[in-house]
Amino acid sequence: MTHTRNTAASPAAESPRRDSPSPTDLAALDARSERALTEAMTVRRLPDRRYVVETDGGTYVVALDAGDCTCPDHAIRGARCKHLRRVAMAVTAGTVPAPGERVGACAVCGRETFVPVDAAGSYLCDRHAFEPGDAVADRETGKRLVVTAVTTDRADAYRTDEGRLVAAYDANEAYGAHEPVVEAVYAESLRPDRLPSDVDSYAFPASRLTARGN
Ligand SMILES: [Zn+2]
Ligand SMILES: [Zn+2]
């Protein structure tokens, strides 16, 4: 799959925009970026999509997706204040969830992980996550597989083609019924003349599969 529609002009090729900031504006912007980086601020996520930023100078509420902050700097000048910048940095650094995410827990290790705000189902942290194409091994049989899909369906909610819940199989007894189901194909069933989509895939509770290097 190639993306040919968005190849028009690279940002570097764009002619200077008429609303380019003046050197004075740039100095002010730099100063704000500098403060956003260095000043002691605490960023916390609110239960809605907003954030609280605590500073020595006061406590403000930032709506990152609306580009809004309750501080005087933002209210008076409409500037992209240091609080907005700090929240954006914290999201990029992964210390707080993005507006569309909330804090959840990995189904395998319980470690904090960010999940979609309205997420039902089951999720994995970066350490236990799989990607389609990952080479894995089945802990029960030692057989090698290739991951084809990672679902958010719990093993006690996902039904196989046989109509049975993944968690109901004896071989899955030792693995968490709350874990997300990972679909995979047996490596031995992959041949040069067969597409992975033509090969039967099987469903496993996530921790039954283990990464094999790669
Ligand atoms: Zn602000
Ligand atoms: Zn984990």
PDB file of C-alpha atoms and ligand atoms in Angstrom:
ATOM      1  CA  MET A   1       0.000   0.000   0.000  1.00  0.00           C
ATOM      2  CA  THR A   2       1.563   3.291  -1.068  1.00  0.00           C
ATOM      3  CA  HIS A   3       0.488   6.798  -0.204  1.00  0.00           C
ATOM      4  CA  THR A   4       0.644   8.797  -3.378  1.00  0.00           C
ATOM      5  CA  ARG A   5      -2.050  11.327  -2.615  1.00  0.00           C
ATOM      6  CA  ASN A   6      -0.146  13.427  -0.124  1.00  0.00           C
ATOM      7  CA  THR A   7       3.075  13.962  -1.982  1.00  0.00           C
ATOM      8  CA  ALA A   8       2.293  17.502  -3.185  1.00  0.00           C
ATOM      9  CA  ALA A   9       4.619  19.900  -1.391  1.00  0.00           C
ATOM     10  CA  SER A  10       6.968  18.974   1.400  1.00  0.00           C
ATOM     11  CA  PRO A  11       6.990  21.585   4.215  1.00  0.00           C
ATOM     12  CA  ALA A  12      10.545  22.576   3.238  1.00  0.00           C
ATOM     13  CA  ALA A  13       9.405  23.435  -0.278  1.00  0.00           C
ATOM     14  CA  GLU A  14       6.642  25.761   0.882  1.00  0.00           C
ATOM     15  CA  SER A  15       7.126  29.441   0.204  1.00  0.00           C
ATOM     16  CA  PRO A  16       7.353  31.634   3.320  1.00  0.00           C
ATOM     17  CA  ARG A  17       3.896  32.220   4.773  1.00  0.00           C
ATOM     18  CA  ARG A  18       2.694  35.787   5.134  1.00  0.00           C
ATOM     19  CA  ASP A  19       1.810  35.212   8.773  1.00  0.00           C
ATOM     20  CA  SER A  20       5.381  34.199   9.645  1.00  0.00           C
ATOM     21  CA  PRO A  21       6.223  35.443  13.136  1.00  0.00           C
ATOM     22  CA  SER A  22       8.471  38.481  13.352  1.00  0.00           C
ATOM     23  CA  PRO A  23      11.898  38.115  15.046  1.00  0.00           C
ATOM     24  CA  THR A  24      10.401  39.655  18.216  1.00  0.00           C
ATOM     25  CA  ASP A  25       7.594  37.093  18.227  1.00  0.00           C
ATOM     26  CA  LEU A  26      10.143  34.322  17.742  1.00  0.00           C
ATOM     27  CA  ALA A  27      12.146  35.515  20.733  1.00  0.00           C
ATOM     28  CA  ALA A  28       8.979  35.458  22.849  1.00  0.00           C
ATOM     29  CA  LEU A  29       8.141  31.961  21.550  1.00  0.00           C
ATOM     30  CA  ASP A  30      11.641  30.743  22.375  1.00  0.00           C
ATOM     31  CA  ALA A  31      11.361  32.171  25.874  1.00  0.00           C
ATOM     32  CA  ARG A  32       8.044  30.355  26.386  1.00  0.00           C
ATOM     33  CA  SER A  33       9.481  27.066  25.095  1.00  0.00           C
ATOM     34  CA  GLU A  34      12.450  27.510  27.409  1.00  0.00           C
ATOM     35  CA  ARG A  35      10.181  28.063  30.419  1.00  0.00           C
ATOM     36  CA  ALA A  36       7.988  25.111  29.414  1.00  0.00           C
ATOM     37  CA  LEU A  37      11.093  22.931  29.442  1.00  0.00           C
ATOM     38  CA  THR A  38      12.819  24.146  32.568  1.00  0.00           C
ATOM     39  CA  GLU A  39      10.210  25.452  35.010  1.00  0.00           C
ATOM     40  CA  ALA A  40       9.000  23.134  37.745  1.00  0.00           C
ATOM     41  CA  MET A  41       5.471  22.095  36.762  1.00  0.00           C
ATOM     42  CA  THR A  42       3.369  19.087  37.623  1.00  0.00           C
ATOM     43  CA  VAL A  43       1.015  17.748  34.956  1.00  0.00           C
ATOM     44  CA  ARG A  44      -1.915  15.564  35.970  1.00  0.00           C
ATOM     45  CA  ARG A  45      -4.729  14.178  33.872  1.00  0.00           C
ATOM     46  CA  LEU A  46      -8.331  15.011  34.871  1.00  0.00           C
ATOM     47  CA  PRO A  47     -11.122  12.391  34.516  1.00  0.00           C
ATOM     48  CA  ASP A  48     -12.268  14.193  31.352  1.00  0.00           C
ATOM     49  CA  ARG A  49      -9.900  14.923  28.444  1.00  0.00           C
ATOM     50  CA  ARG A  50      -8.230  17.891  30.214  1.00  0.00           C
ATOM     51  CA  TYR A  51      -5.078  18.306  32.347  1.00  0.00           C
ATOM     52  CA  VAL A  52      -4.160  20.218  35.510  1.00  0.00           C
ATOM     53  CA  VAL A  53      -0.799  22.016  35.481  1.00  0.00           C
ATOM     54  CA  GLU A  54       0.556  23.069  38.867  1.00  0.00           C
ATOM     55  CA  THR A  55       3.276  25.724  38.972  1.00  0.00           C
ATOM     56  CA  ASP A  56       4.703  28.045  41.615  1.00  0.00           C
ATOM     57  CA  GLY A  57       2.692  30.813  39.964  1.00  0.00           C
ATOM     58  CA  GLY A  58      -0.660  29.025  40.084  1.00  0.00           C
ATOM     59  CA  THR A  59      -2.704  26.044  38.990  1.00  0.00           C
ATOM     60  CA  TYR A  60      -4.248  26.022  35.510  1.00  0.00           C
ATOM     61  CA  VAL A  61      -6.431  23.730  33.461  1.00  0.00           C
ATOM     62  CA  VAL A  62      -5.308  22.855  29.933  1.00  0.00           C
ATOM     63  CA  ALA A  63      -7.490  21.457  27.146  1.00  0.00           C
ATOM     64  CA  LEU A  64      -4.802  20.203  24.785  1.00  0.00           C
ATOM     65  CA  ASP A  65      -7.068  19.249  21.875  1.00  0.00           C
ATOM     66  CA  ALA A  66      -8.890  22.614  22.034  1.00  0.00           C
ATOM     67  CA  GLY A  67      -5.561  24.486  22.473  1.00  0.00           C
ATOM     68  CA  ASP A  68      -6.955  26.184  25.569  1.00  0.00           C
ATOM     69  CA  CYS A  69      -5.510  27.127  28.976  1.00  0.00           C
ATOM     70  CA  THR A  70      -7.022  29.021  31.929  1.00  0.00           C
ATOM     71  CA  CYS A  71      -3.845  31.083  32.612  1.00  0.00           C
ATOM     72  CA  PRO A  72      -3.762  34.890  32.067  1.00  0.00           C
ATOM     73  CA  ASP A  73      -1.053  34.609  29.404  1.00  0.00           C
ATOM     74  CA  HIS A  74      -3.351  32.505  27.259  1.00  0.00           C
ATOM     75  CA  ALA A  75      -6.539  34.476  28.096  1.00  0.00           C
ATOM     76  CA  ILE A  76      -5.015  37.903  27.366  1.00  0.00           C
ATOM     77  CA  ARG A  77      -2.710  37.181  24.458  1.00  0.00           C
ATOM     78  CA  GLY A  78      -4.199  33.998  23.063  1.00  0.00           C
ATOM     79  CA  ALA A  79      -0.642  32.708  23.163  1.00  0.00           C
ATOM     80  CA  ARG A  80       0.349  29.072  23.098  1.00  0.00           C
ATOM     81  CA  CYS A  81       1.395  29.364  26.740  1.00  0.00           C
ATOM     82  CA  LYS A  82       4.046  27.370  28.590  1.00  0.00           C
ATOM     83  CA  HIS A  83       1.338  25.174  30.207  1.00  0.00           C
ATOM     84  CA  LEU A  84       0.008  23.994  26.844  1.00  0.00           C
ATOM     85  CA  ARG A  85       3.573  23.339  25.765  1.00  0.00           C
ATOM     86  CA  ARG A  86       4.389  21.384  28.906  1.00  0.00           C
ATOM     87  CA  VAL A  87       1.290  19.191  28.546  1.00  0.00           C
ATOM     88  CA  ALA A  88       2.190  18.496  24.899  1.00  0.00           C
ATOM     89  CA  MET A  89       5.705  17.523  25.994  1.00  0.00           C
ATOM     90  CA  ALA A  90       4.389  15.245  28.757  1.00  0.00           C
ATOM     91  CA  VAL A  91       2.082  13.473  26.266  1.00  0.00           C
ATOM     92  CA  THR A  92       4.976  13.046  23.813  1.00  0.00           C
ATOM     93  CA  ALA A  93       7.200  11.700  26.596  1.00  0.00           C
ATOM     94  CA  GLY A  94       4.450   9.252  27.605  1.00  0.00           C
ATOM     95  CA  THR A  95       4.212  10.445  31.224  1.00  0.00           C
ATOM     96  CA  VAL A  96       0.491  11.306  30.861  1.00  0.00           C
ATOM     97  CA  PRO A  97      -2.114   9.833  28.501  1.00  0.00           C
ATOM     98  CA  ALA A  98      -3.046  11.705  25.303  1.00  0.00           C
ATOM     99  CA  PRO A  99      -6.508  13.371  25.331  1.00  0.00           C
ATOM    100  CA  GLY A 100      -8.068  10.307  23.645  1.00  0.00           C
ATOM    101  CA  GLU A 101      -6.478   7.889  26.112  1.00  0.00           C
ATOM    102  CA  ARG A 102      -6.761   6.954  29.762  1.00  0.00           C
ATOM    103  CA  VAL A 103      -4.620   4.955  32.161  1.00  0.00           C
ATOM    104  CA  GLY A 104      -5.371   1.233  32.028  1.00  0.00           C
ATOM    105  CA  ALA A 105      -3.536  -1.894  33.153  1.00  0.00           C
ATOM    106  CA  CYS A 106      -1.723  -4.589  31.158  1.00  0.00           C
ATOM    107  CA  ALA A 107      -3.732  -7.843  31.281  1.00  0.00           C
ATOM    108  CA  VAL A 108      -0.545  -9.882  31.724  1.00  0.00           C
ATOM    109  CA  CYS A 109       1.599  -7.916  34.223  1.00  0.00           C
ATOM    110  CA  GLY A 110      -0.783  -5.254  35.552  1.00  0.00           C
ATOM    111  CA  ARG A 111       1.644  -2.490  34.617  1.00  0.00           C
ATOM    112  CA  GLU A 112       0.117   0.888  33.755  1.00  0.00           C
ATOM    113  CA  THR A 113      -0.539   1.335  30.074  1.00  0.00           C
ATOM    114  CA  PHE A 114      -2.490   3.962  28.134  1.00  0.00           C
ATOM    115  CA  VAL A 115      -5.665   2.677  26.452  1.00  0.00           C
ATOM    116  CA  PRO A 116      -8.379   4.416  24.381  1.00  0.00           C
ATOM    117  CA  VAL A 117     -10.716   6.484  26.616  1.00  0.00           C
ATOM    118  CA  ASP A 118     -13.820   4.408  25.878  1.00  0.00           C
ATOM    119  CA  ALA A 119     -11.908   1.108  25.775  1.00  0.00           C
ATOM    120  CA  ALA A 120     -13.751  -1.981  26.833  1.00  0.00           C
ATOM    121  CA  GLY A 121     -11.891  -5.265  26.458  1.00  0.00           C
ATOM    122  CA  SER A 122      -8.358  -6.141  27.348  1.00  0.00           C
ATOM    123  CA  TYR A 123      -4.983  -4.527  26.644  1.00  0.00           C
ATOM    124  CA  LEU A 124      -1.238  -5.231  26.877  1.00  0.00           C
ATOM    125  CA  CYS A 125       1.716  -3.041  27.882  1.00  0.00           C
ATOM    126  CA  ASP A 126       4.575  -2.435  25.425  1.00  0.00           C
ATOM    127  CA  ARG A 127       6.543  -5.300  26.980  1.00  0.00           C
ATOM    128  CA  HIS A 128       3.788  -7.876  26.448  1.00  0.00           C
ATOM    129  CA  ALA A 129       2.266  -6.501  23.255  1.00  0.00           C
ATOM    130  CA  PHE A 130       2.494  -8.322  19.926  1.00  0.00           C
ATOM    131  CA  GLU A 131       2.393  -6.968  16.385  1.00  0.00           C
ATOM    132  CA  PRO A 132       1.084  -8.784  13.320  1.00  0.00           C
ATOM    133  CA  GLY A 133       4.086 -10.521  11.740  1.00  0.00           C
ATOM    134  CA  ASP A 134       5.831 -11.271  15.057  1.00  0.00           C
ATOM    135  CA  ALA A 135       7.419 -14.709  15.268  1.00  0.00           C
ATOM    136  CA  VAL A 136       6.254 -16.407  18.480  1.00  0.00           C
ATOM    137  CA  ALA A 137       6.209 -19.819  20.133  1.00  0.00           C
ATOM    138  CA  ASP A 138       3.334 -21.643  21.837  1.00  0.00           C
ATOM    139  CA  ARG A 139       4.312 -22.320  25.464  1.00  0.00           C
ATOM    140  CA  GLU A 140       2.155 -25.480  25.503  1.00  0.00           C
ATOM    141  CA  THR A 141       3.506 -27.206  22.392  1.00  0.00           C
ATOM    142  CA  GLY A 142       6.712 -25.323  21.594  1.00  0.00           C
ATOM    143  CA  LYS A 143       5.423 -24.866  18.041  1.00  0.00           C
ATOM    144  CA  ARG A 144       6.366 -21.756  16.109  1.00  0.00           C
ATOM    145  CA  LEU A 145       3.687 -19.347  14.923  1.00  0.00           C
ATOM    146  CA  VAL A 146       3.358 -15.974  13.262  1.00  0.00           C
ATOM    147  CA  VAL A 147       0.968 -13.424  14.784  1.00  0.00           C
ATOM    148  CA  THR A 148      -1.751 -12.282  12.375  1.00  0.00           C
ATOM    149  CA  ALA A 149      -3.941 -10.133  14.652  1.00  0.00           C
ATOM    150  CA  VAL A 150      -4.059  -8.804  18.197  1.00  0.00           C
ATOM    151  CA  THR A 151      -7.608  -8.356  19.440  1.00  0.00           C
ATOM    152  CA  THR A 152      -8.922  -6.538  22.515  1.00  0.00           C
ATOM    153  CA  ASP A 153     -11.402  -9.361  23.167  1.00  0.00           C
ATOM    154  CA  ARG A 154     -10.940 -11.232  26.441  1.00  0.00           C
ATOM    155  CA  ALA A 155     -10.268 -14.968  26.266  1.00  0.00           C
ATOM    156  CA  ASP A 156     -13.552 -15.547  28.143  1.00  0.00           C
ATOM    157  CA  ALA A 157     -15.490 -13.547  25.515  1.00  0.00           C
ATOM    158  CA  TYR A 158     -13.867 -14.615  22.228  1.00  0.00           C
ATOM    159  CA  ARG A 159     -15.429 -17.625  20.472  1.00  0.00           C
ATOM    160  CA  THR A 160     -13.417 -19.760  18.064  1.00  0.00           C
ATOM    161  CA  ASP A 161     -14.843 -21.130  14.792  1.00  0.00           C
ATOM    162  CA  GLU A 162     -15.877 -24.172  16.823  1.00  0.00           C
ATOM    163  CA  GLY A 163     -18.133 -21.916  18.883  1.00  0.00           C
ATOM    164  CA  ARG A 164     -16.114 -22.405  22.068  1.00  0.00           C
ATOM    165  CA  LEU A 165     -14.684 -19.661  24.237  1.00  0.00           C
ATOM    166  CA  VAL A 166     -10.888 -19.477  24.057  1.00  0.00           C
ATOM    167  CA  ALA A 167     -10.719 -19.611  27.867  1.00  0.00           C
ATOM    168  CA  ALA A 168     -12.769 -22.851  27.883  1.00  0.00           C
ATOM    169  CA  TYR A 169     -10.074 -24.964  26.175  1.00  0.00           C
ATOM    170  CA  ASP A 170      -8.101 -27.198  28.588  1.00  0.00           C
ATOM    171  CA  ALA A 171      -4.781 -26.091  27.039  1.00  0.00           C
ATOM    172  CA  ASN A 172      -5.624 -22.479  27.978  1.00  0.00           C
ATOM    173  CA  GLU A 173      -6.387 -23.229  31.628  1.00  0.00           C
ATOM    174  CA  ALA A 174      -3.041 -21.876  32.864  1.00  0.00           C
ATOM    175  CA  TYR A 175      -3.505 -18.490  31.168  1.00  0.00           C
ATOM    176  CA  GLY A 176      -5.635 -15.545  32.240  1.00  0.00           C
ATOM    177  CA  ALA A 177      -9.255 -15.622  31.049  1.00  0.00           C
ATOM    178  CA  HIS A 178      -9.119 -11.787  31.120  1.00  0.00           C
ATOM    179  CA  GLU A 179      -6.195 -11.639  28.678  1.00  0.00           C
ATOM    180  CA  PRO A 180      -6.726 -10.380  25.124  1.00  0.00           C
ATOM    181  CA  VAL A 181      -6.866 -13.004  22.389  1.00  0.00           C
ATOM    182  CA  VAL A 182      -4.019 -13.091  19.866  1.00  0.00           C
ATOM    183  CA  GLU A 183      -4.588 -14.760  16.491  1.00  0.00           C
ATOM    184  CA  ALA A 184      -1.702 -16.594  14.844  1.00  0.00           C
ATOM    185  CA  VAL A 185      -0.911 -19.080  12.061  1.00  0.00           C
ATOM    186  CA  TYR A 186       1.439 -22.051  12.426  1.00  0.00           C
ATOM    187  CA  ALA A 187       4.811 -21.329  10.782  1.00  0.00           C
ATOM    188  CA  GLU A 188       4.820 -24.858   9.299  1.00  0.00           C
ATOM    189  CA  SER A 189       1.595 -24.036   7.411  1.00  0.00           C
ATOM    190  CA  LEU A 190       3.188 -21.050   5.653  1.00  0.00           C
ATOM    191  CA  ARG A 191       4.518 -21.864   2.192  1.00  0.00           C
ATOM    192  CA  PRO A 192       5.804 -19.658  -0.622  1.00  0.00           C
ATOM    193  CA  ASP A 193       2.666 -20.431  -2.662  1.00  0.00           C
ATOM    194  CA  ARG A 194       0.189 -19.698   0.158  1.00  0.00           C
ATOM    195  CA  LEU A 195      -0.793 -16.304   1.495  1.00  0.00           C
ATOM    196  CA  PRO A 196      -1.062 -16.038   5.298  1.00  0.00           C
ATOM    197  CA  SER A 197      -4.715 -15.049   4.752  1.00  0.00           C
ATOM    198  CA  ASP A 198      -5.358 -18.475   3.126  1.00  0.00           C
ATOM    199  CA  VAL A 199      -3.978 -20.330   6.137  1.00  0.00           C
ATOM    200  CA  ASP A 200      -6.136 -21.230   9.149  1.00  0.00           C
ATOM    201  CA  SER A 201      -5.418 -18.965  12.107  1.00  0.00           C
ATOM    202  CA  TYR A 202      -5.808 -19.989  15.733  1.00  0.00           C
ATOM    203  CA  ALA A 203      -6.712 -17.972  18.809  1.00  0.00           C
ATOM    204  CA  PHE A 204      -4.595 -17.884  21.976  1.00  0.00           C
ATOM    205  CA  PRO A 205      -4.691 -16.049  25.306  1.00  0.00           C
ATOM    206  CA  ALA A 206      -1.829 -13.511  24.967  1.00  0.00           C
ATOM    207  CA  SER A 207       0.568 -14.972  27.554  1.00  0.00           C
ATOM    208  CA  ARG A 208       0.403 -18.468  26.015  1.00  0.00           C
ATOM    209  CA  LEU A 209       2.522 -17.057  23.182  1.00  0.00           C
ATOM    210  CA  THR A 210       6.087 -15.991  23.789  1.00  0.00           C
ATOM    211  CA  ALA A 211       8.283 -13.811  21.599  1.00  0.00           C
ATOM    212  CA  ARG A 212      11.116 -15.602  19.786  1.00  0.00           C
ATOM    213  CA  GLY A 213      13.702 -12.901  19.328  1.00  0.00           C
ATOM    214  CA  ASN A 214      13.138 -10.986  16.111  1.00  0.00           C
TER     215      ASN A 214
HETATM  216 ZN    ZN B   1      -1.320  28.570  30.284  1.00  0.00          ZN
HETATM  217 ZN    ZN B   2       2.589  -6.178  30.620  1.00  0.00          ZN
END
